[in-house]
Coordinates of C-alpha atoms in Angstrom, one line a residue:
M22 CA 102.6 141.0 36.9
P23 CA 103.2 138.4 39.5
V24 CA 101.1 135.9 40.5
P25 CA 100.7 135.9 44.3
S26 CA 101.3 132.4 45.5
R27 CA 98.4 130.1 47.7
P28 CA 98.8 128.9 50.9
P29 CA 99.1 125.1 51.4
A30 CA 96.1 123.2 52.2
G31 CA 95.2 123.6 55.8
G32 CA 95.1 127.5 55.6
S33 CA 98.4 127.8 57.1
T34 CA 102.2 128.1 56.3
P35 CA 105.0 126.6 57.6
S36 CA 106.2 130.0 59.1
S37 CA 102.8 130.5 60.7
R38 CA 103.3 127.9 63.3
P39 CA 104.7 128.6 66.7
P40 CA 108.4 128.6 67.0
A41 CA 108.1 126.8 70.3
A42 CA 106.0 124.1 68.9
A43 CA 108.9 122.1 67.5
G44 CA 110.6 121.9 71.2
Q45 CA 107.3 121.5 73.1
D46 CA 107.6 117.4 73.0
A47 CA 111.5 117.5 74.0
S48 CA 111.8 115.4 77.6
P49 CA 113.6 117.6 80.5
S50 CA 117.2 117.0 81.4
R51 CA 117.7 115.0 84.1
G52 CA 119.1 118.1 86.3
D53 CA 115.5 119.8 85.6
V54 CA 113.7 116.7 86.8
A55 CA 115.8 116.4 89.9
R56 CA 115.1 120.3 90.7
R57 CA 111.7 120.0 90.1
L58 CA 111.0 116.6 91.8
P59 CA 110.6 117.6 95.5
A60 CA 107.9 120.7 94.5
A61 CA 106.1 118.4 92.3
T62 CA 106.1 115.1 94.4
R63 CA 104.7 117.5 97.4
R64 CA 101.6 118.8 95.0
L65 CA 100.9 115.3 94.6
L66 CA 101.1 114.3 98.3
A67 CA 99.0 117.1 99.4
R68 CA 96.2 116.0 97.7
R69 CA 96.1 112.9 99.3
E70 CA 95.9 111.1 102.6
L71 CA 98.9 109.9 103.3
P72 CA 98.6 109.0 107.0
L73 CA 95.2 107.5 106.1
T74 CA 96.4 105.7 103.3
A75 CA 99.6 104.4 105.0
A76 CA 97.2 103.3 108.1
G77 CA 95.2 101.2 105.8
L78 CA 98.1 99.3 104.0
T79 CA 99.6 98.8 107.7
F80 CA 96.2 97.2 108.5
Y81 CA 96.7 94.4 105.4
L82 CA 100.2 94.3 106.6
A83 CA 99.0 93.0 109.8
L84 CA 97.0 90.3 108.2
A85 CA 99.8 89.2 106.3
A86 CA 102.6 89.7 108.0
V87 CA 102.5 86.4 110.2
P88 CA 101.3 84.1 107.3
S89 CA 104.0 85.4 105.0
V90 CA 106.7 84.9 107.7
L91 CA 105.7 81.3 108.2
I92 CA 105.4 80.2 104.6
A93 CA 109.1 81.5 104.1
L94 CA 110.5 79.7 107.0
R95 CA 108.7 76.3 106.5
V96 CA 110.0 76.4 103.0
L97 CA 113.4 77.9 103.8
G98 CA 113.7 74.8 106.6
W99 CA 112.4 72.4 103.9
T100 CA 115.3 73.5 101.4
V101 CA 118.2 73.9 103.6
G102 CA 117.4 71.9 106.5
E103 CA 116.0 72.9 109.7
D104 CA 118.8 72.6 111.7
R105 CA 120.8 75.0 109.6
V106 CA 118.1 77.3 109.9
L107 CA 118.0 76.8 113.9
A108 CA 121.6 77.7 113.8
L109 CA 121.1 80.8 112.2
G110 CA 117.8 81.6 114.3
E111 CA 120.6 81.6 117.2
S112 CA 123.1 83.6 115.3
M113 CA 120.3 86.1 115.1
R114 CA 119.4 86.2 118.5
A115 CA 123.0 86.9 119.4
A116 CA 123.0 89.7 116.8
L117 CA 120.0 91.7 118.1
P118 CA 119.4 93.8 121.2
S119 CA 118.4 92.1 124.2
A120 CA 116.6 95.0 126.1
M121 CA 113.3 94.3 125.0
G122 CA 113.5 90.9 124.7
A123 CA 113.5 91.1 120.3
D124 CA 116.2 88.6 120.4
V125 CA 114.3 85.7 122.2
L126 CA 111.2 86.5 120.1
A127 CA 113.1 86.4 117.0
E128 CA 114.3 83.1 117.9
R129 CA 111.1 81.8 118.8
V130 CA 109.4 82.7 115.7
V131 CA 112.0 80.8 113.8
A132 CA 111.3 77.8 115.9
Y133 CA 108.2 78.1 115.7
G134 CA 107.8 78.7 111.4
L135 CA 109.8 75.5 111.3
S136 CA 107.2 73.4 113.1
V137 CA 104.3 74.3 111.2
S138 CA 102.5 71.9 109.0
W139 CA 102.2 72.0 105.3
P140 CA 98.4 72.4 105.0
V141 CA 99.1 75.2 107.6
V142 CA 101.4 76.7 104.8
L143 CA 99.1 76.0 102.2
F144 CA 96.1 78.1 103.8
S145 CA 98.5 80.6 104.6
L146 CA 98.8 81.9 101.0
L147 CA 95.4 83.3 101.0
P148 CA 95.9 86.0 104.3
A149 CA 99.7 86.4 102.9
S150 CA 98.4 87.6 99.6
L151 CA 95.9 90.0 101.2
Y152 CA 99.0 92.3 101.1
G153 CA 99.1 92.8 97.5
E154 CA 95.7 94.1 97.8
G155 CA 96.7 96.2 100.1
L156 CA 99.4 97.8 97.8
R157 CA 97.0 98.1 95.3
R158 CA 94.4 100.1 96.9
A159 CA 97.3 102.1 98.5
Y160 CA 99.2 103.0 95.2
A161 CA 96.2 103.8 93.4
A162 CA 94.9 106.2 96.2
L163 CA 98.4 108.0 95.5
G164 CA 98.8 107.3 91.7
D165 CA 95.5 108.7 90.3
G166 CA 96.3 112.4 89.0
A167 CA 100.2 112.3 88.8
G168 CA 100.1 113.9 85.6
E169 CA 98.3 116.8 87.1
A170 CA 100.6 117.5 90.1
T171 CA 103.9 117.2 87.3
G172 CA 101.6 119.8 85.2
A173 CA 101.4 117.4 82.5
R174 CA 99.2 118.2 79.8
P175 CA 97.5 115.6 77.2
A176 CA 99.5 115.0 73.9
H177 CA 97.7 116.5 70.8
G178 CA 94.1 114.5 70.3
T179 CA 94.3 112.6 73.5
S180 CA 92.0 113.4 76.2
A181 CA 94.5 112.3 79.6
P182 CA 97.9 112.9 80.5
L183 CA 98.4 108.9 80.9
P184 CA 96.8 107.2 78.2
A185 CA 94.9 104.0 78.7
A186 CA 96.2 100.8 78.2
D187 CA 95.6 99.1 74.5
D188 CA 93.3 96.1 74.1
G189 CA 96.0 94.3 72.3
A190 CA 98.4 95.0 76.4
T191 CA 95.7 93.6 78.1
R192 CA 95.4 90.7 75.8
R193 CA 98.9 89.9 76.6
R194 CA 98.2 90.0 80.3
G195 CA 96.5 86.4 79.5
L196 CA 94.9 85.4 82.7
L197 CA 95.9 88.4 85.0
A198 CA 94.0 90.4 82.6
R199 CA 90.5 88.2 83.1
L200 CA 90.8 88.3 87.1
G201 CA 89.3 91.2 89.0
P202 CA 91.6 93.8 90.5
G203 CA 91.7 92.4 93.5
W204 CA 92.6 88.9 92.5
R205 CA 95.1 90.4 89.9
A206 CA 96.9 92.0 93.0
R207 CA 96.9 89.1 95.2
A208 CA 98.4 87.0 91.8
T209 CA 101.3 89.8 91.6
L210 CA 102.1 89.3 95.2
L211 CA 102.7 85.6 94.6
P212 CA 106.5 85.7 92.9
V213 CA 107.5 87.9 95.8
L214 CA 106.1 85.2 98.5
A215 CA 108.2 82.7 96.3
V216 CA 111.4 84.4 96.7
A217 CA 110.6 85.3 100.3
P218 CA 112.9 82.4 101.6
L219 CA 115.8 83.3 99.9
L220 CA 115.9 86.8 100.7
L221 CA 115.1 85.6 104.2
L222 CA 118.2 83.0 103.9
V223 CA 120.1 86.4 102.7
V224 CA 119.3 88.2 106.1
L225 CA 119.4 85.2 108.4
G226 CA 123.2 84.2 106.4
V227 CA 124.7 87.2 107.4
T228 CA 123.8 87.1 111.3
P229 CA 126.8 85.1 112.4
L230 CA 128.9 87.7 111.0
L231 CA 127.4 90.5 112.7
A232 CA 127.1 88.9 115.9
D233 CA 130.6 88.4 115.5
L234 CA 131.1 92.1 114.6
F235 CA 128.8 93.3 117.1
A236 CA 131.4 92.0 120.2
R237 CA 134.3 93.6 118.4
G238 CA 133.7 97.0 120.5
V239 CA 132.8 100.3 118.6
G240 CA 134.8 99.7 115.0
G241 CA 133.2 96.1 114.6
T242 CA 129.3 97.8 115.6
A243 CA 129.8 100.3 112.9
L244 CA 131.1 98.0 110.6
G245 CA 128.4 95.3 111.5
V246 CA 125.5 98.5 110.9
Y247 CA 127.0 99.3 107.7
L248 CA 126.9 95.7 106.3
A249 CA 123.3 95.2 108.0
L250 CA 122.3 98.4 106.4
N251 CA 123.3 97.5 102.6
V252 CA 122.1 93.9 103.0
V253 CA 118.6 95.1 104.4
W254 CA 118.9 97.6 101.5
V255 CA 118.9 94.9 98.8
V256 CA 116.5 92.6 100.2
V257 CA 114.1 95.5 100.5
S258 CA 114.3 97.0 97.3
L259 CA 113.8 93.9 95.2
P260 CA 110.0 93.1 96.0
L261 CA 109.6 97.2 96.4
S262 CA 110.9 97.2 92.4
W263 CA 108.5 94.4 91.7
T264 CA 105.2 96.2 93.2
F265 CA 106.5 99.1 91.9
R266 CA 106.2 97.6 88.3
T267 CA 102.8 95.6 89.3
S268 CA 100.8 97.0 91.2
A269 CA 101.3 101.3 90.6
P270 CA 98.1 102.5 89.0
Q271 CA 100.5 103.7 85.5
E272 CA 102.6 100.8 84.2
L273 CA 106.3 101.9 85.2
S274 CA 109.0 100.8 83.0
W275 CA 111.4 98.1 84.6
R276 CA 114.1 100.8 84.7
A277 CA 111.7 103.3 86.3
S278 CA 110.9 100.5 88.8
L279 CA 113.9 99.8 89.8
V280 CA 115.2 103.2 90.3
G281 CA 112.5 104.0 92.2
G282 CA 112.5 100.9 94.3
F283 CA 116.0 101.0 95.0
C284 CA 115.9 104.7 95.9
T285 CA 112.8 104.3 98.2
G286 CA 114.4 100.8 99.9
A287 CA 117.6 102.9 100.7
F288 CA 115.2 104.8 103.2
V289 CA 113.5 101.7 104.5
A290 CA 116.6 100.6 105.2
G291 CA 117.2 103.1 107.5
F292 CA 114.2 103.2 109.3
I293 CA 114.7 99.5 109.9
Q294 CA 117.9 100.3 111.3
G295 CA 116.0 102.8 113.4
I296 CA 113.9 99.9 114.5
V297 CA 116.5 98.0 115.7
L298 CA 117.7 101.1 117.7
F299 CA 114.7 101.5 119.4
V300 CA 114.2 98.0 120.9
A301 CA 117.9 98.5 122.0
L302 CA 116.9 101.2 124.2
P303 CA 116.3 99.9 128.1
V304 CA 113.0 101.4 128.4
D305 CA 109.2 99.9 129.6
I306 CA 107.4 99.6 126.4
G307 CA 104.4 98.4 128.2
A308 CA 104.1 101.7 130.8
P309 CA 101.6 103.5 128.7
F310 CA 99.6 100.3 128.5
G311 CA 99.0 99.2 132.0
G312 CA 102.4 97.8 132.1
S313 CA 101.2 95.1 129.6
A314 CA 104.9 94.6 127.7
A315 CA 102.5 92.5 124.9
V316 CA 100.5 95.2 124.3
G317 CA 103.2 98.0 124.2
G318 CA 105.2 95.7 121.6
V319 CA 102.2 95.1 119.3
V320 CA 101.2 99.2 119.5
A321 CA 104.8 99.8 118.5
A322 CA 105.4 97.2 115.5
L323 CA 102.2 99.1 114.3
L324 CA 103.4 102.1 114.7
W325 CA 106.9 101.3 112.7
C326 CA 105.3 99.6 110.0
W327 CA 103.0 102.7 109.5
L328 CA 105.8 105.0 109.2
L329 CA 107.6 102.1 106.7
H330 CA 104.7 102.4 104.9
V331 CA 104.8 106.2 104.7
V332 CA 108.2 106.0 103.1
V333 CA 107.2 103.7 100.7
L334 CA 104.2 105.6 99.4
V335 CA 106.1 108.9 99.3
G336 CA 109.0 106.9 97.3
L337 CA 106.1 105.5 95.1
A338 CA 105.0 109.1 94.8
A339 CA 108.7 110.6 94.0
T340 CA 108.4 107.6 91.1
L341 CA 105.5 108.8 89.6
T342 CA 106.5 112.1 89.8
A343 CA 109.6 111.7 88.1
V344 CA 108.6 109.7 85.4
G345 CA 105.9 112.2 84.3
L346 CA 108.3 115.0 84.4
R347 CA 110.8 113.1 82.2
R348 CA 108.0 112.5 79.6
G349 CA 107.6 116.4 79.5
P350 CA 104.5 118.8 79.6
R351 CA 103.0 117.2 76.6
G352 CA 102.6 113.4 78.4
G353 CA 103.4 110.4 76.5
T354 CA 102.9 107.1 75.0
D355 CA 105.6 105.0 77.1
A356 CA 103.2 104.4 80.1
G357 CA 99.4 103.5 80.5
A358 CA 97.0 103.6 83.1
R359 CA 96.5 100.4 84.8
P360 CA 92.7 99.1 85.8
V361 CA 92.4 99.4 89.1

């Protein structure tokens, strides 16, 4: 009489495992991620106050913009020579529209930035770094709960869709790990301030060619706009990628940060071209403000900065969502929650 075989320890047989379990951890294809990305990003943004978050980030930019420009101009003048930078400022004036006085304002800013003293430059580092704190707060406001927006579930044995960074990773951060989140965010912006003179030189360096192209009719203008669009795209995408890598609430890989930063930078560059088109319009910008062109200019600048921040935050949300979708419904261990 045959003896029935005992089931293996654990009380289940290999055939009792659900057939789909073996494929649950497989990552979705890129095409599937691309199809699901718009809806998942909308779900994430629907749970966030995107306009209010962008307004808060614009406040930090208002504090940091002038000090950052002064630092970049003063260091650039010291590096390549003040006469060279002044000449590039004149070229920028020739390349910018004159309807609202943006060309004259840009040239004056260049001249003033070259005249500030080094103690002023050092003191400007503190307000300039405040933008890093604003990025941290805005990114954290969007990123929390990104796993739920993608439908990600915690992996077996975990309690969160995005596992926290381990103690070893925290120790490897060294000094930054010992700083508070605010100071850590400001410190991560310092590399951007360090390369800002180089990025500014790239923008100013192309203005002589742009001024020449814009003087050659429709064809030259179209070529100049295309060239300016691509230069601005590269210049803004590199800092964006860095902030995605260092300030996002979840630790993104360099690949995800670069792809997300450059995709977002393409839209930001397009909006910046829209700003140039706006200042070329022959309208009285101070009319709604009692005829004060200064007040109208400040309000318009803040409005455009707010729109740019909306684009940046949507780009970050799409990047976080794409990473979550790529990991699949079981989550993953390649990204950890960053302390905020």
